[in-house]
């Protein structure tokens, strides 16, 4: 599979799509919405404990592709995914795979902060509860506290865990969502433009958090902001009209893009 | 043609000019709205005023107070207070004697007429009294008896003294007796003890709505227990589980059509299926409830689906994203968030069912049933059918009884709607 000659997509993609210690591997992935092809033959590896960002103009399919990794596209009736995506060499689109444990392994943070209309505590505790991760109440308390600490929210909310999660500010809500995602100890976290609804200060906090979390998790972040991609990720993938145009080290993508379309986007000519 | 670009000054002048026009339009719209609302409120007030002002007298009736000698030998000949013994007793005779001692009727014909002054429920009343309190035996106590409905109507002024005797429902003699009783201060106008605690009766002065009220409660409970779970489950299935294809589309269209089917059709269906095919008894609240459940199902399904659709997709995404199964997403997130809307729809459906007459006529709930139903398989009737029946009776007094029953039905409806508002407020998450 890793033989480059097998892969048609390489005719398109410039740069190094492969990773030495790959955790997630996508091979020749096509996504259709009805008759509309949203992702065209994308192949990419996502390494272990790597922060990779997907950039590209609006409607280029980066969010769609992100949602393939935890099969969130299953919830859309007309959406069909072809090709192969593996996590630790296990095809997640295999018929035998159950999406419930898969989504516990691959967490997701959405564009708009979407805490449940429940208390802060219950928001974080929800995942561990449904997956049966905690043995008892004390253990659950520890999980909640630890998750909130890692999400950098503990100091702000430790005295009001029972107040509603939706009462927090936008940035706090997004960190609460990150805490909720890491409470089930996932291996990969997918972030779909996590800062697009936030002000610069909240954004900075989230970016710091991504930096830190990058030490323990593989993080895939879709972003509209090239500066953000440059700040948080080691690798960057550029999508255009459903195709993966170029993948490479973030520094190189932003300083020496090889593909003319990437260059055009980076320099602000398209997008 | 003046095609040049207008200057900011011109623009602002033009805006100023147009603003007056726009304001006027706004104000006119506001005015129309206010007129419409005040008209609606006005009509509502008139409606309530006319119902309550005319109907409240249905809760009252005329009574005559008589001195009753509770002679055990005569009332309870066997001395064991059993229904049998009390039935053999002479309670009616004692009441008549007491009445005659006041009005002194002369001759057989006069006595026969005079007997009718006190309602025929007098022996039942005495039997009830001694059963509740046997220590009454041996005493002479003042007891109030309902007056016959014609006399009640006479006292209310519906039957006029000036009308020639041949055209009047009560004779001159009776009027004479009534005047006598009135002079002695024995006639009183009081809150009726029959209207709320009695059930159907051919004697209007003794007719009450208890049977119909209980019947309505039982029927609605059956309806709720069937329609709510079924409706909510259907809505959840159609919205959350079923794939969108031709079959679900067909089902959807049909549910929407069912909501517009005249209710009497559901009654015919109930008659054909529940009674003819399954051989269930007629007139029972169980069948009534099932028929009404069929009728309310579309309402509940449609409102529940709207409520489910109103649950923000972000909440669903969040739950799916963390690995909740479909069932967990539905039960932990969708249902709690959609519950206020579902309940509102359900209670509106129930209120509709409460006021429904036609389908229940079809399944025989229009029968004349004296006993109060004790369970969902006892024959019974419901409030709107009772109103329908009373409105049809010839006796003058049933008009007031009908109005009183309408007030009770309205009260029932208003309290149900109040419950809907309360539940919605309580369950709605404001966060």
XYZ file of C-alpha atoms in Angstrom:
702
model
C 0.000 0.000 0.000
C 2.782 2.341 0.841
C 4.310 1.846 -2.519
C 4.135 5.207 -4.166
C 3.545 3.837 -7.591
C 0.205 2.416 -6.534
C -1.183 5.725 -5.606
C -2.807 7.733 -8.299
C -3.333 10.672 -6.020
C 0.356 11.318 -5.950
C 0.019 12.616 -9.457
C -1.732 15.510 -7.803
C -0.312 15.853 -4.353
C 3.028 17.534 -3.964
C 5.215 17.006 -0.919
C 5.444 14.187 1.543
C 2.061 12.675 2.322
C 3.614 9.876 4.390
C 4.707 9.862 7.943
C 7.202 7.570 9.634
C 5.084 6.645 12.630
C 1.688 7.047 11.084
C -1.350 6.668 13.281
C -4.068 7.436 10.802
C -3.662 6.564 7.166
C -6.051 7.702 4.468
C -5.739 6.017 1.110
C -7.499 7.130 -2.072
C -10.401 8.611 -0.181
C -13.337 9.919 -2.205
C -16.372 11.522 -0.612
C -19.628 12.150 -2.413
C -22.622 14.192 -1.393
C -25.188 12.605 -3.669
C -23.671 13.074 -7.114
C -21.376 15.803 -5.972
C -17.778 14.778 -5.396
C -16.495 16.652 -2.366
C -13.181 14.860 -1.837
C -11.201 13.582 -4.771
C -8.730 10.791 -4.226
C -6.921 12.016 -1.134
C -4.060 10.081 0.428
C -2.357 11.261 3.589
C -0.796 9.982 6.817
C -1.260 11.524 10.201
C 1.559 10.766 12.581
C 1.507 9.839 16.203
C 1.540 12.880 18.494
C 1.601 15.185 15.551
C -0.295 18.408 15.082
C -1.296 18.765 11.477
C -3.425 21.509 10.037
C -5.648 21.403 7.000
C -5.897 24.707 5.197
C -7.575 25.825 2.030
C -10.266 28.124 0.698
C -13.894 27.769 1.797
C -15.648 24.768 0.344
C -12.438 22.932 -0.494
C -13.550 19.901 1.475
C -11.163 20.065 4.400
C -13.931 19.832 6.996
C -15.586 17.019 5.065
C -12.301 15.147 4.973
C -11.766 15.747 8.696
C -15.154 14.275 9.476
C -14.187 11.103 7.628
C -11.723 10.195 10.363
C -14.363 9.619 13.040
C -17.122 8.767 10.583
C -19.184 11.805 11.492
C -20.221 11.844 7.845
C -22.328 8.792 8.617
C -24.907 11.119 10.129
C -25.464 12.734 6.746
C -27.724 10.504 4.690
C -26.519 11.453 1.221
C -22.828 11.208 2.073
C -20.815 8.286 0.695
C -17.173 7.655 1.572
C -14.973 5.501 -0.655
C -11.412 4.401 -0.108
C -9.664 3.344 3.033
C -8.872 5.084 6.287
C -6.998 3.087 8.902
C -6.170 3.724 12.519
C -3.302 1.487 13.669
C -3.791 -0.497 10.459
C -7.445 -1.175 11.161
C -9.831 0.041 8.479
C -12.397 2.281 10.165
C -14.784 1.867 7.268
C -14.796 -1.881 7.702
C -18.286 -3.284 8.198
C -17.209 -4.894 11.459
C -16.124 -1.616 12.990
C -18.507 -0.052 15.492
C -18.488 3.730 15.337
C -19.104 4.111 19.066
C -15.664 2.927 20.285
C -14.109 4.532 17.224
C -15.432 7.946 18.217
C -14.228 7.349 21.739
C -10.735 6.879 20.300
C -10.987 9.819 17.913
C -12.478 12.826 19.635
C -13.810 15.896 17.930
C -14.117 19.590 18.665
C -16.515 21.557 16.505
C -16.425 24.951 14.892
C -19.111 26.425 17.100
C -18.745 25.701 20.807
C -21.508 23.191 21.476
C -21.653 22.285 25.146
C -24.664 20.232 26.182
C -27.397 22.177 27.958
C -26.219 20.621 31.209
C -23.899 21.588 34.026
C -20.164 21.992 33.442
C -19.544 18.822 35.428
C -22.083 16.803 33.458
C -20.678 18.056 30.185
C -17.262 16.650 30.947
C -18.591 13.582 32.730
C -20.921 12.626 29.897
C -18.350 10.768 27.800
C -16.819 8.777 30.690
C -20.324 7.943 31.873
C -21.646 6.555 28.585
C -18.457 4.612 27.954
C -18.307 3.325 31.510
C -14.800 4.672 32.085
C -15.092 5.437 35.776
C -15.447 2.898 38.522
C -17.128 5.197 40.998
C -18.110 8.747 41.742
C -14.689 9.718 43.109
C -12.975 8.391 40.030
C -15.357 10.363 37.841
C -14.602 13.484 39.864
C -10.903 12.913 39.225
C -11.468 12.439 35.492
C -13.536 15.622 35.310
C -10.995 17.627 37.279
C -8.061 16.289 35.292
C -9.785 16.949 31.958
C -10.717 20.474 32.945
C -7.164 21.078 34.125
C -5.686 19.842 30.867
C -8.117 22.054 28.981
C -6.921 24.972 31.116
C -10.395 25.633 32.436
C -10.196 24.256 35.973
C -9.112 27.493 37.635
C -11.985 29.391 36.092
C -14.775 26.938 36.822
C -13.695 24.824 39.809
C -16.068 26.698 42.101
C -19.104 26.428 39.843
C -19.070 22.975 38.336
C -22.814 22.661 38.715
C -23.649 25.833 36.819
C -24.710 25.482 33.196
C -22.018 24.959 30.586
C -23.838 27.231 28.191
C -23.423 30.113 30.642
C -19.686 30.292 30.005
C -18.075 32.695 27.534
C -17.433 31.496 23.989
C -13.765 30.732 24.603
C -14.509 28.960 27.863
C -17.229 26.954 26.151
C -14.776 25.832 23.490
C -12.259 24.783 26.137
C -15.090 22.968 27.893
C -15.724 21.115 24.636
C -12.026 20.230 24.469
C -12.190 19.013 28.078
C -15.215 16.943 27.159
C -13.337 15.440 24.229
C -10.220 14.554 26.245
C -12.246 13.191 29.173
C -12.672 9.909 27.298
C -8.878 9.675 26.718
C -8.916 9.648 22.919
C -5.826 9.001 20.807
C -6.622 11.563 18.172
C -8.457 14.866 18.426
C -10.071 16.371 15.363
C -10.673 20.105 15.511
C -12.914 21.749 12.970
C -12.023 25.437 12.939
C -12.121 25.562 16.740
C -11.327 29.257 16.965
C -13.404 30.735 14.173
C -16.072 31.968 16.595
C -13.648 33.286 19.179
C -11.908 36.577 19.897
C -8.093 36.817 19.676
C -7.491 36.326 23.405
C -9.626 33.189 23.582
C -7.982 32.024 20.364
C -4.539 32.429 21.872
C -5.574 30.348 24.858
C -6.884 27.574 22.654
C -3.743 27.647 20.553
C -1.567 27.309 23.647
C -3.728 24.404 24.649
C -3.310 22.723 21.270
C 0.432 23.150 21.616
C 0.388 21.380 24.946
C -2.030 18.660 23.928
C 0.176 17.977 20.922
C 2.606 16.290 23.283
C 0.100 13.550 24.050
C -2.351 13.380 21.189
C -2.430 13.423 17.440
C -4.314 16.549 16.553
C -5.821 17.403 13.216
C -6.949 20.983 12.999
C -8.880 22.562 10.191
C -8.372 26.276 10.075
C -9.041 29.281 7.922
C -6.254 31.226 9.459
C -2.877 30.583 7.940
C -1.223 32.310 10.869
C -2.894 29.853 13.173
C -1.733 26.920 11.094
C 1.763 28.340 11.185
C 1.596 28.806 14.949
C 0.214 25.474 16.080
C 1.074 22.766 13.570
C 4.204 20.959 12.506
C 2.730 19.776 9.246
C 0.270 21.450 6.962
C -1.924 20.097 4.190
C -3.387 22.388 1.569
C -6.691 21.425 -0.028
C -8.215 22.930 -3.124
C -11.567 21.961 -4.647
C -11.623 18.589 -2.946
C -8.078 17.711 -3.887
C -5.102 17.528 -1.604
C -2.646 19.796 -3.370
C 0.346 19.855 -1.118
C 1.513 18.443 2.197
C 4.696 19.326 3.979
C 6.374 20.766 7.020
C 4.501 23.883 8.002
C 7.585 26.044 7.691
C 8.273 24.859 4.194
C 4.688 25.170 3.030
C 4.595 28.783 4.146
C 8.035 29.747 3.007
C 8.697 27.630 -0.053
C 5.463 26.171 -1.421
C 6.152 23.849 -4.295
C 2.795 23.883 -6.010
C 1.669 27.053 -7.742
C -1.838 26.794 -6.251
C -0.454 26.583 -2.734
C 1.690 29.576 -3.450
C -1.283 31.469 -4.789
C -3.295 30.706 -1.662
C -0.476 31.500 0.730
C 0.162 34.791 -0.939
C -3.518 35.656 -0.894
C -4.256 35.347 -4.573
C -6.996 32.779 -4.125
C -9.289 31.922 -1.252
C -33.493 60.659 -17.586
C -31.463 61.822 -14.669
C -28.766 59.213 -14.354
C -26.190 60.966 -12.251
C -25.206 59.583 -8.885
C -27.018 61.377 -6.067
C -24.936 63.242 -3.527
C -24.959 62.247 0.174
C -26.974 65.366 0.963
C -29.644 64.506 -1.562
C -29.623 60.940 -0.331
C -30.185 61.925 3.267
C -32.989 64.270 2.248
C -34.636 61.504 0.293
C -34.270 59.104 3.205
C -35.856 61.675 5.495
C -38.760 62.021 3.140
C -39.283 58.311 2.807
C -38.994 57.785 6.543
C -42.283 59.517 7.256
C -43.981 57.178 4.832
C -42.361 54.115 6.339
C -43.277 55.205 9.853
C -46.861 55.675 8.793
C -46.867 52.177 7.329
C -45.401 50.738 10.525
C -47.967 52.527 12.624
C -50.802 51.395 10.423
C -49.664 47.799 10.750
C -49.454 48.195 14.517
C -52.940 49.644 14.553
C -54.353 46.748 12.532
C -52.748 44.304 14.916
C -54.133 46.078 17.936
C -57.611 46.234 16.461
C -57.495 42.525 15.625
C -56.325 41.553 19.082
C -58.801 43.758 20.890
C -61.599 42.356 18.736
C -60.544 38.829 19.625
C -60.295 39.651 23.323
C -63.642 41.411 23.135
C -65.379 38.404 21.623
C -63.732 36.104 24.100
C -64.925 38.228 26.993
C -68.450 38.347 25.587
C -68.406 34.582 25.163
C -67.198 33.968 28.708
C -69.572 36.525 30.135
C -72.592 35.035 28.441
C -71.639 31.471 29.370
C -70.870 32.208 32.985
C -73.654 34.672 33.622
C -76.256 32.324 32.223
C -74.663 29.079 33.218
C -73.813 29.694 36.829
C -77.488 29.354 37.807
C -77.203 25.740 36.660
C -75.137 25.086 39.754
C -78.009 26.235 41.975
C -81.499 24.915 42.504
C -84.526 25.325 44.736
C -84.967 23.250 47.849
C -87.824 22.806 50.288
C -87.134 22.225 53.967
C -89.368 19.696 55.688
C -89.461 18.337 59.231
C -88.855 14.632 58.974
C -89.624 12.240 61.760
C -87.011 9.520 61.530
C -89.145 6.623 62.676
C -86.952 3.538 62.505
C -89.866 1.096 62.240
C -91.136 2.819 59.148
C -87.898 3.732 57.398
C -85.930 0.583 58.153
C -88.478 -2.180 58.835
C -85.911 -4.974 59.124
C -83.673 -2.804 61.243
C -80.397 -3.749 59.531
C -79.927 -0.620 57.335
C -79.587 -2.858 54.264
C -80.618 -1.514 50.871
C -83.346 -4.105 50.829
C -84.796 -3.026 54.129
C -84.556 0.660 53.285
C -86.280 0.017 49.982
C -89.175 -1.671 51.754
C -89.492 1.249 54.150
C -91.865 4.131 53.835
C -89.477 7.041 53.542
C -91.396 8.634 50.683
C -94.582 8.410 52.640
C -93.026 10.117 55.642
C -91.824 12.952 53.447
C -95.240 13.299 51.864
C -96.932 13.331 55.255
C -94.637 16.068 56.437
C -95.361 18.039 53.272
C -99.104 17.527 53.527
C -99.129 18.693 57.130
C -97.991 22.080 55.860
C -99.945 22.537 52.676
C -103.062 20.590 53.666
C -104.183 19.206 50.288
C -107.807 18.127 50.212
C -108.952 15.117 48.233
C -107.220 12.358 46.353
C -106.431 14.358 43.236
C -104.921 17.226 45.151
C -102.775 14.870 47.184
C -101.572 13.150 44.054
C -100.522 16.474 42.577
C -98.948 17.625 45.830
C -96.774 14.510 46.010
C -94.945 15.648 42.891
C -93.724 18.861 44.480
C -90.790 17.133 46.097
C -88.396 15.416 43.714
C -88.651 11.665 43.420
C -85.213 11.241 44.911
C -86.542 11.883 48.397
C -86.449 8.257 49.627
C -82.889 7.828 48.342
C -81.916 10.962 50.217
C -83.356 9.702 53.462
C -81.777 6.287 52.971
C -78.391 7.950 52.442
C -78.821 10.104 55.526
C -79.634 7.239 57.871
C -76.854 5.119 56.453
C -74.351 7.869 57.132
C -75.710 8.656 60.539
C -77.970 6.046 62.195
C -78.279 8.237 65.281
C -80.860 10.242 63.301
C -83.392 7.548 64.102
C -85.951 8.629 66.617
C -85.371 12.334 66.025
C -87.288 14.886 64.048
C -84.890 16.773 61.841
C -85.176 19.467 59.218
C -84.195 18.033 55.844
C -83.828 19.810 52.521
C -85.308 18.186 49.457
C -84.884 19.236 45.844
C -88.058 20.559 44.291
C -89.430 19.056 41.132
C -87.956 20.597 37.969
C -91.230 22.228 36.857
C -91.547 23.952 40.182
C -87.907 24.979 39.989
C -88.603 26.508 36.585
C -91.670 28.235 38.024
C -89.650 29.709 40.872
C -87.020 30.902 38.433
C -89.767 32.629 36.488
C -89.574 30.509 33.381
C -93.109 29.263 33.971
C -95.318 32.316 34.431
C -98.216 32.715 36.807
C -100.070 34.776 34.216
C -100.134 31.935 31.692
C -103.583 30.310 31.557
C -103.686 27.127 33.587
C -104.395 24.937 30.574
C -101.127 26.001 28.950
C -98.997 25.801 32.061
C -97.084 22.747 33.155
C -98.173 23.233 36.771
C -101.693 23.732 38.026
C -103.107 26.605 40.034
C -103.317 24.292 43.015
C -99.626 23.616 42.998
C -98.886 27.320 42.726
C -101.065 27.805 45.742
C -99.049 25.198 47.661
C -95.768 26.738 46.607
C -96.922 30.122 47.828
C -97.812 28.526 51.134
C -94.409 26.900 51.463
C -92.798 30.208 50.542
C -94.762 32.032 53.180
C -93.463 29.609 55.775
C -89.950 30.297 54.520
C -89.357 26.701 53.638
C -88.170 27.267 50.088
C -84.517 28.123 49.544
C -82.219 28.644 46.547
C -78.937 26.909 47.152
C -75.883 25.350 45.574
C -77.069 22.100 44.055
C -75.761 18.888 45.587
C -76.718 17.006 42.465
C -74.913 18.866 39.671
C -71.400 17.831 40.686
C -72.047 14.567 42.474
C -75.020 13.127 40.624
C -74.934 11.334 37.334
C -77.325 11.060 34.418
C -80.960 11.058 35.395
C -84.301 11.464 33.724
C -85.301 13.872 36.483
C -83.490 17.071 35.646
C -83.445 18.260 39.264
C -81.353 15.210 40.145
C -79.131 15.073 37.069
C -75.432 15.679 37.541
C -72.191 15.465 35.652
C -70.165 13.218 37.932
C -70.624 10.178 35.696
C -69.677 12.095 32.587
C -66.737 13.780 34.311
C -65.305 10.479 35.531
C -66.011 8.984 32.100
C -64.089 11.826 30.486
C -61.161 11.325 32.852
C -61.038 7.588 32.184
C -61.378 8.033 28.436
C -58.671 10.689 28.348
C -56.334 8.553 30.454
C -56.684 5.673 28.025
C -56.195 8.079 25.145
C -53.081 9.603 26.715
C -51.545 6.266 27.650
C -51.941 5.009 24.093
C -51.386 8.123 22.022
C -48.437 9.714 23.848
C -45.942 6.833 23.808
C -47.023 5.744 20.355
C -46.918 9.258 18.948
C -43.566 10.147 20.463
C -42.057 6.827 19.402
C -43.316 7.309 15.857
C -41.954 10.824 15.731
C -38.558 9.700 17.009
C -38.438 6.831 14.562
C -39.353 9.001 11.594
C -36.993 11.815 12.523
C -34.006 10.015 13.961
C -33.926 6.426 12.834
C -35.727 5.915 9.542
C -33.864 6.476 6.310
C -35.456 9.096 4.130
C -36.927 7.151 1.246
C -40.173 6.674 -0.663
C -41.772 4.615 2.091
C -41.122 7.088 4.890
C -42.239 9.880 2.600
C -45.473 7.998 1.978
C -45.978 7.496 5.705
C -45.330 11.179 6.337
C -47.861 12.302 3.778
C -50.432 9.968 5.239
C -49.873 11.138 8.790
C -50.406 14.704 7.655
C -53.569 13.642 5.853
C -54.863 11.790 8.901
C -54.666 14.993 10.913
C -57.273 16.457 8.585
C -59.679 13.517 8.622
C -63.057 14.398 10.220
C -63.264 12.903 13.687
C -66.486 11.052 12.995
C -64.581 8.872 10.532
C -62.385 7.681 13.376
C -65.560 6.821 15.253
C -66.809 4.698 12.375
C -63.435 3.014 12.198
C -63.539 2.316 15.935
C -67.010 0.864 15.552
C -65.900 -1.334 12.675
C -62.640 -2.523 14.198
C -62.871 -2.489 17.970
C -66.526 -3.349 18.352
C -67.433 -5.376 15.246
C -64.194 -7.269 14.691
C -62.723 -7.518 18.185
C -66.122 -7.730 19.832
C -65.406 -5.184 22.559
C -68.424 -3.881 24.479
C -70.009 -0.633 23.449
C -70.055 2.558 25.519
C -66.894 1.795 27.468
C -64.154 4.371 28.072
C -61.518 1.885 26.860
C -62.906 1.873 23.327
C -63.612 5.596 23.527
C -60.022 6.238 24.575
C -58.668 4.092 21.776
C -60.754 5.891 19.183
C -59.673 9.269 20.517
C -56.071 8.047 20.562
C -56.326 7.304 16.836
C -57.645 10.797 16.362
C -54.954 12.546 18.436
C -52.021 10.498 17.145
C -51.404 12.632 14.041
C -51.447 15.823 16.125
C -48.954 14.383 18.593
C -46.713 12.976 15.872
C -46.621 16.208 13.908
C -45.883 18.398 16.931
C -43.329 15.940 18.311
C -41.520 15.847 14.998
C -41.423 19.621 14.897
C -40.025 19.610 18.434
C -37.369 17.049 17.532
C -36.389 18.969 14.436
C -35.965 22.064 16.582
C -33.245 20.397 18.655
C -30.050 22.090 17.498
C -27.907 19.778 15.343
C -24.844 20.977 17.239
C -26.019 19.082 20.324
C -26.449 15.936 18.258
C -23.002 16.418 16.690
C -21.464 16.890 20.109
C -22.992 13.692 21.416
C -22.140 11.659 18.340
C -18.658 13.145 18.321
C -17.956 11.843 21.787
C -19.143 8.374 20.866
C -22.733 8.250 22.009
C -24.798 5.604 20.280
C -27.942 6.561 18.435
C -30.090 5.473 21.345
C -28.024 7.500 23.795
C -28.205 10.574 21.613
C -31.970 10.196 21.408
C -32.625 9.501 25.066
C -29.959 11.713 26.642
C -30.224 14.727 24.407
C -32.968 14.801 21.816
C -35.913 13.757 23.969
C -35.116 15.978 26.972
C -34.701 18.979 24.681
C -37.802 18.178 22.633
C -39.970 17.260 25.614
C -41.601 20.678 26.190
C -42.689 20.824 22.551
C -43.882 17.238 22.607
C -45.890 17.811 25.769
C -47.458 20.949 24.414
C -48.570 19.107 21.308
C -49.861 16.232 23.380
C -51.910 18.413 25.659
C -53.366 20.297 22.727
C -54.303 16.923 21.245
C -55.815 15.870 24.555
C -57.818 19.069 24.773
C -59.155 18.329 21.305
C -60.030 14.801 22.365
C -61.767 16.098 25.482
C -64.141 18.180 23.413
C -64.855 15.473 20.864
C -68.428 14.168 20.565
C -68.930 12.685 17.120
C -66.598 9.657 17.259
C -67.930 8.710 20.683
C -71.514 8.770 19.447
C -70.438 6.173 16.888
C -69.211 3.755 19.524
C -72.261 4.097 21.705
C -71.000 6.361 24.469
C -74.237 8.261 24.062
C -76.162 5.656 26.051
C -78.139 6.739 29.101
C -76.020 5.447 31.953
C -76.985 6.177 35.534
C -74.022 4.552 37.279
C -70.699 6.311 37.602
C -68.087 4.205 35.750
C -65.565 2.656 38.122
C -63.123 1.364 35.541
C -62.315 1.712 31.870
C -64.513 -1.257 31.012
C -67.658 0.045 32.732
C -70.155 1.691 30.423
C -69.946 5.437 30.673
C -70.300 8.679 28.851
C -68.206 11.823 28.586
C -68.778 15.519 29.206
C -69.365 16.710 25.636
C -71.716 13.810 24.938
C -73.577 14.533 28.182
C -73.919 18.155 27.101
C -75.138 17.008 23.723
C -77.729 14.739 25.339
C -78.955 17.296 27.846
C -79.262 19.936 25.168
C -81.642 17.561 23.455
C -83.957 16.931 26.413
C -87.304 18.666 26.598
C -87.384 19.673 30.266
C -86.763 23.361 30.877
C -84.336 22.729 33.717
C -81.904 20.823 31.497
C -81.037 24.131 29.847
C -79.379 25.303 33.061
C -77.797 21.903 33.596
C -76.369 22.046 30.077
C -74.885 25.475 30.731
C -73.389 24.243 33.993
C -71.864 21.232 32.245
C -70.414 23.512 29.568
C -68.797 25.600 32.288
C -67.282 22.461 33.833
C -65.981 21.352 30.428
C -64.495 24.778 29.798
C -62.892 24.739 33.225
C -61.415 21.331 32.470
C -60.040 22.607 29.161
C -58.605 25.772 30.634
C -56.887 23.862 33.417
C -55.410 21.458 30.865
C -54.042 24.331 28.836
C -52.695 25.941 31.983
C -50.952 22.655 32.748
C -49.429 22.704 29.250
C -48.082 26.205 29.774
C -46.750 25.283 33.209
C -45.028 22.121 31.977
C -43.478 23.936 29.067
C -42.143 26.669 31.333
C -40.862 24.136 33.811
C -39.156 21.778 31.380
C -37.804 24.411 29.047
C -34.086 24.777 29.583
C -33.257 28.402 29.530
C -29.526 27.687 29.318
